[in-house]
Short mmCIF file of C-alpha atoms in Angstrom, two decimals:
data_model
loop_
_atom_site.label_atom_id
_atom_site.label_comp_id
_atom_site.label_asym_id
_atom_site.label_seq_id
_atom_site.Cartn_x
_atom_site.Cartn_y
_atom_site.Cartn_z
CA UNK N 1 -38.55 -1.73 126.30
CA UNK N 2 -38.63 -1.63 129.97
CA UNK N 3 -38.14 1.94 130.33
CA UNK N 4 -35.22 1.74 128.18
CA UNK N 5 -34.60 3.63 125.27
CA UNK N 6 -33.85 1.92 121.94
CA UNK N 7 -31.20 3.04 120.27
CA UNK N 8 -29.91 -0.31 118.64
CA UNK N 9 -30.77 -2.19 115.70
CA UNK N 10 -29.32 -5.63 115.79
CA UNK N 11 -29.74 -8.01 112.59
CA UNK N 12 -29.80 -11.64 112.54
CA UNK N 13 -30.36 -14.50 110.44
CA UNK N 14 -32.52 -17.48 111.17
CA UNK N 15 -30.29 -19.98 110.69
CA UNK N 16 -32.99 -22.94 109.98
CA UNK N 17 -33.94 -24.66 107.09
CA UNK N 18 -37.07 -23.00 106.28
CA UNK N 19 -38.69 -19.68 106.63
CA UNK N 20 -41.90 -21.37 108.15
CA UNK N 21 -39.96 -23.21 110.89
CA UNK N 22 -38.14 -20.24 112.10
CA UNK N 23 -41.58 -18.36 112.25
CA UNK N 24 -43.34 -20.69 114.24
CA UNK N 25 -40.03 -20.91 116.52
CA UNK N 26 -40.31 -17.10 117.02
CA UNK N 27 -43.67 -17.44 117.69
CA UNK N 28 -43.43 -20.07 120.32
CA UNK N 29 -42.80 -19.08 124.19
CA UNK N 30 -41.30 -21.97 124.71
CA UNK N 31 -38.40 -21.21 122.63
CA UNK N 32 -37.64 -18.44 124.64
CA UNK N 33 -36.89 -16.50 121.45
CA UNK N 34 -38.36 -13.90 119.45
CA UNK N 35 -37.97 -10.77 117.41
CA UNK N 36 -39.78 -7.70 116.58
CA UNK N 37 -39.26 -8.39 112.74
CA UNK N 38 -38.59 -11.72 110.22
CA UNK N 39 -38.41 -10.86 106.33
CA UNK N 40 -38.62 -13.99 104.37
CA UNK N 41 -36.76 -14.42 101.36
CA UNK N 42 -39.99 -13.06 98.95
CA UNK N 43 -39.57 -9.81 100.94
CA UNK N 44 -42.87 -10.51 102.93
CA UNK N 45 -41.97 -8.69 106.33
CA UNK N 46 -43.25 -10.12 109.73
CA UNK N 47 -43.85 -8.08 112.79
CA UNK N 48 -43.87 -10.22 115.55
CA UNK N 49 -43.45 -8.09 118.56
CA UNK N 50 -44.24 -4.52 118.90
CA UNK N 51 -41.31 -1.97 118.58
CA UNK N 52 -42.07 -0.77 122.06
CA UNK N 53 -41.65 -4.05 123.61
CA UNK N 54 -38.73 -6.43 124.93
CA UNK N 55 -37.62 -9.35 122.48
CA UNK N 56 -35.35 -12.04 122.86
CA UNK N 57 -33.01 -11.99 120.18
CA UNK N 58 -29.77 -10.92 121.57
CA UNK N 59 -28.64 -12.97 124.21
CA UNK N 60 -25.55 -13.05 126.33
CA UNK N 61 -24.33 -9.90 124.56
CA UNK N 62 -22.44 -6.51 124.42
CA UNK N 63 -22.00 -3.43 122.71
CA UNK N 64 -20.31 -0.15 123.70
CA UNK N 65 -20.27 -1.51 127.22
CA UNK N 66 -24.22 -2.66 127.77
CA UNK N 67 -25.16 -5.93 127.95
CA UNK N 68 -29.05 -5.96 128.29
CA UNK N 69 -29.08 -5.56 124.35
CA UNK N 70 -32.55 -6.90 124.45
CA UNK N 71 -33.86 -4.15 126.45
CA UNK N 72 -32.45 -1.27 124.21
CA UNK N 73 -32.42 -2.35 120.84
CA UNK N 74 -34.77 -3.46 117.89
CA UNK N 75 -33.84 -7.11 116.28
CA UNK N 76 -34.71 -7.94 112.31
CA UNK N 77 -34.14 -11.67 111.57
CA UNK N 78 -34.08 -12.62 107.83
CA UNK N 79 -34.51 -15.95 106.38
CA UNK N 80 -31.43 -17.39 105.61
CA UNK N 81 -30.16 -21.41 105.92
CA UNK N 82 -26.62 -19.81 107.74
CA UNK N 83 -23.68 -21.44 107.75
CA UNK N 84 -25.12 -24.86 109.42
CA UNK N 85 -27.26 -25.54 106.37
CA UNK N 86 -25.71 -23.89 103.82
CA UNK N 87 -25.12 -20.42 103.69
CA UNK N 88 -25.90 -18.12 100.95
CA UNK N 89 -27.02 -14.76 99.47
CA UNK N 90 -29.41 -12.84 100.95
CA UNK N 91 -32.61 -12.57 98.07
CA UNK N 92 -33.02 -9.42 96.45
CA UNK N 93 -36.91 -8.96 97.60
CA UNK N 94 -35.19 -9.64 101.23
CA UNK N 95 -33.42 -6.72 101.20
CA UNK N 96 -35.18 -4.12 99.42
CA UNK N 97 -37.96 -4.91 102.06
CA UNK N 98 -35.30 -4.48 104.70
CA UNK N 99 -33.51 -1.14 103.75
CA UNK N 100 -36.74 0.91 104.14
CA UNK N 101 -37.73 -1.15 107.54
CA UNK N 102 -34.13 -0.26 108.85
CA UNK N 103 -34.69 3.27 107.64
CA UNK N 104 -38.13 3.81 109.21
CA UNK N 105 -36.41 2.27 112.59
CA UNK N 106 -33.21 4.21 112.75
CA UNK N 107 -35.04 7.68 112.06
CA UNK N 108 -37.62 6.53 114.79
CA UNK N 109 -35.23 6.42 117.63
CA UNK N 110 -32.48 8.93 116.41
CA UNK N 111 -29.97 5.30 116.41
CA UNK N 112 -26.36 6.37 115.41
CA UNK N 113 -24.74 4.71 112.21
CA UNK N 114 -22.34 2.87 114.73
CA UNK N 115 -25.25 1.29 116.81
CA UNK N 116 -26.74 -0.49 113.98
CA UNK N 117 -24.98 -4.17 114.37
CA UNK N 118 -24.90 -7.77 113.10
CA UNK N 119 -25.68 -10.80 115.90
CA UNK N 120 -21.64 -11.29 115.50
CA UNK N 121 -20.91 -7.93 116.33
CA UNK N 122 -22.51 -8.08 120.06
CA UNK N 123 -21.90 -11.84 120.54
CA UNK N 124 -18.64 -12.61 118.44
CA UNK N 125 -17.86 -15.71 120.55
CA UNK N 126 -21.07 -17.07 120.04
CA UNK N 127 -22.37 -15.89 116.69
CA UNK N 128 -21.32 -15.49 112.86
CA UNK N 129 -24.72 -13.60 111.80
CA UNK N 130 -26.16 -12.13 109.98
CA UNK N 131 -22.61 -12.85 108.46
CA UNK N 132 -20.44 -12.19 105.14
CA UNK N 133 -23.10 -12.34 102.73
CA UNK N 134 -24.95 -9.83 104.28
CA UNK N 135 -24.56 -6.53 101.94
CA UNK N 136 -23.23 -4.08 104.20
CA UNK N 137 -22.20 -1.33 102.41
CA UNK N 138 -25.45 -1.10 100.33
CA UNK N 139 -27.35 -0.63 103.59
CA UNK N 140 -24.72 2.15 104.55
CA UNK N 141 -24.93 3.81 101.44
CA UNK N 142 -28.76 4.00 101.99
CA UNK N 143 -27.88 5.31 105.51
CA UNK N 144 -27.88 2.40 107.68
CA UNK N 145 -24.82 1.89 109.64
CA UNK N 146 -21.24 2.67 109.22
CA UNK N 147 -19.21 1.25 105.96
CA UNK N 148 -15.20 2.63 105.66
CA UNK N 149 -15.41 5.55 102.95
CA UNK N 150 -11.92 5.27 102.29
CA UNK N 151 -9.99 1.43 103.00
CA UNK N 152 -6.42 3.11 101.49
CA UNK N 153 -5.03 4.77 104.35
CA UNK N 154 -1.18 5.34 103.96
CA UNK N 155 1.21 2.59 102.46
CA UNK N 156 3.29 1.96 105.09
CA UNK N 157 1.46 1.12 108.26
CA UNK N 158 2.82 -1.53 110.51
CA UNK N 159 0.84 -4.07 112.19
CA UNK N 160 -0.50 -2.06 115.45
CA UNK N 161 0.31 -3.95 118.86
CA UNK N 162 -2.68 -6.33 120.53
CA UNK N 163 -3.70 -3.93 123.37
CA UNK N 164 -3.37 -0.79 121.08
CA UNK N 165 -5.87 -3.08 118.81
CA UNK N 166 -8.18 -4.44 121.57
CA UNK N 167 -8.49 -0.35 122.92
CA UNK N 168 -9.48 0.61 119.23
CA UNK N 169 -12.15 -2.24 119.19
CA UNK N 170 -13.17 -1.76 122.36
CA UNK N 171 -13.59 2.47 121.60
CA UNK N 172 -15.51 1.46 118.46
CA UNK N 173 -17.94 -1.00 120.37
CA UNK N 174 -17.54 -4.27 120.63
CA UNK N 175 -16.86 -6.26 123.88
CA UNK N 176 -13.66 -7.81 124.79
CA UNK N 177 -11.13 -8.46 128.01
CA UNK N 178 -8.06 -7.25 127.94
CA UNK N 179 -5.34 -9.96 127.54
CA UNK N 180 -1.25 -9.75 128.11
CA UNK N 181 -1.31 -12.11 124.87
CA UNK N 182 -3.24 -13.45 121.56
CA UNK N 183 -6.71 -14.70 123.01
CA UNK N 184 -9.33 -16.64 121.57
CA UNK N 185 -11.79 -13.45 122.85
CA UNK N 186 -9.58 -10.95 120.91
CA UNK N 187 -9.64 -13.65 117.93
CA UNK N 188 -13.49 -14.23 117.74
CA UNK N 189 -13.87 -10.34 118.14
CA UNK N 190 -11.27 -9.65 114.82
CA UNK N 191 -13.10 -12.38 113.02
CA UNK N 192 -16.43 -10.63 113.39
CA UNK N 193 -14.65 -7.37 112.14
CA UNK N 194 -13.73 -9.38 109.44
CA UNK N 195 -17.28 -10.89 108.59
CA UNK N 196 -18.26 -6.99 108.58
CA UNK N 197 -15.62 -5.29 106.91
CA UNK N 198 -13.78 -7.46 105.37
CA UNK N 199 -15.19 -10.57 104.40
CA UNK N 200 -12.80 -11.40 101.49
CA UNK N 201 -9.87 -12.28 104.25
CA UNK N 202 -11.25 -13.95 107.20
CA UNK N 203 -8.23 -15.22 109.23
CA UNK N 204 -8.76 -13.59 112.76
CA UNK N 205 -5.33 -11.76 111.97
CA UNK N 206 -5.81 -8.18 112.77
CA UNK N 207 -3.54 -6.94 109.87
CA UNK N 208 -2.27 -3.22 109.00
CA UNK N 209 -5.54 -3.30 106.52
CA UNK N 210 -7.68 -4.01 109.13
CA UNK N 211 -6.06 -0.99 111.71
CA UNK N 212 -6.77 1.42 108.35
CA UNK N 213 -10.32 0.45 108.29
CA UNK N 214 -10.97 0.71 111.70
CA UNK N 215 -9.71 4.00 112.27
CA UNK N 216 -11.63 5.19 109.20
CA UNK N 217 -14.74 3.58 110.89
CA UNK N 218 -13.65 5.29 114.12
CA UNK N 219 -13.83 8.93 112.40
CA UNK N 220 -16.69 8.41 111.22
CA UNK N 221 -18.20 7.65 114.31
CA UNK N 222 -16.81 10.59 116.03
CA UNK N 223 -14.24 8.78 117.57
CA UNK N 224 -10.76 9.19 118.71
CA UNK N 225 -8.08 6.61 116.98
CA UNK N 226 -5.68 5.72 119.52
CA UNK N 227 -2.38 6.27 119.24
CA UNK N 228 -0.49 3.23 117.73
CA UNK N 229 -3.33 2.29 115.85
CA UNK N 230 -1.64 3.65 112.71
CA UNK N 231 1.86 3.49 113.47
#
């Protein structure tokens, strides 16, 4: 889009009621939103905006230091009531129409696991899509994105310092200032590490079983884990 290169796939959820009224919002200029893609919950998939072109899904966002998500990246919404309306599983039609999308997308444009993101992930102050029902790790395992191979890590691992943890956030994407103390920035970006990769403890506590995932997730990615991270 714009002469940008894609090499981001963000998913959302619609967050509405019904599948019809979040079409016809997507569809309407004068929401000012859109994306390329909606899946409804019957697994019919929706293009509504060629690949090539620049939707409006992302927002006031960031990811590995860009902020003009909408111009680089590829946004999939998926029917879902979120967490205003009642949140719940994502169908089964839903995503077994999504994995192959996602699959067709990523090999398209060469996008690295680690650039394939939730809404939360690029706008954690803002956003809690497409959030802790959404079945991460089967994606990964179907090569979509980054899930931790191996959450064990050694026993003993203290609880890493808060600028040791905002550089290994920060080094594995997401988008925060750097604060002398506990922020509500650094808290909304933990939580949407949470929602990801750990959903079953959602405090906004960035624990010693947190610091083991991340730097798993940082290997993976081809990243350096800064020193402290793991004691």
């Amino acid at each position: 889009p714009a002469g940008q290169p894609i090499d981001m796939l963000v998913l959302h959820y619609t967050g509405m009621e019904r599948g019809e009224a979040a079409l016809a919002r997507l569809c309407d200029p004068a929401a000012e939103v859109s994306a390329h893609y909606l899946i409804e919950e019957d697994g019919t998939v929706f293009q509504l905006v060629p690949e090539h072109r620049r939707a409006w899904h992302a927002g006031v966002a960031v990811w590995r230091g860009h902020t003009d998500i909408n111009s680089r990246s590829v946004g999939i919404e998926l029917v879902n009531r979120g967490h205003e309306w009642g949140y719940r599983p994502f169908a089964e039609a839903q995503i077994a129409a999504l994995i192959p999308l996602c699959q067709g997308i990523v090999a398209r444009y060469g996008i690295e696991a680690r650039n394939v993101t939730g809404h939360s992930d690029i706008a954690p102050n803002r956003k809690e899509d497409p959030g802790e029902f959404f079945p991460w790790a089967r994606l990964a395992a179907e090569g979509v994105g980054l899930w931790p191979l191996d959450s064990t890590g050694p026993q003993d691992v203290p609880t890493p310092e808060l600028p040791v943890v905002q550089e290994a956030l920060t080094r594995f994407g997401y988008g925060l200032e750097e604060a002398e103390s506990f922020d509500l920035d650094t808290r909304n970006v933990m939580l949407a590490f949470q929602r990801r990769f750990r959903s079953e403890r959602m405090d906004g506590v960035f624990d010693a079983e947190c610091a083991v995932l991340l730097a798993g997730l940082l290997r993976q990615a081809g990243c350096e884990v800064p020193d402290g991270l793991l004691g």
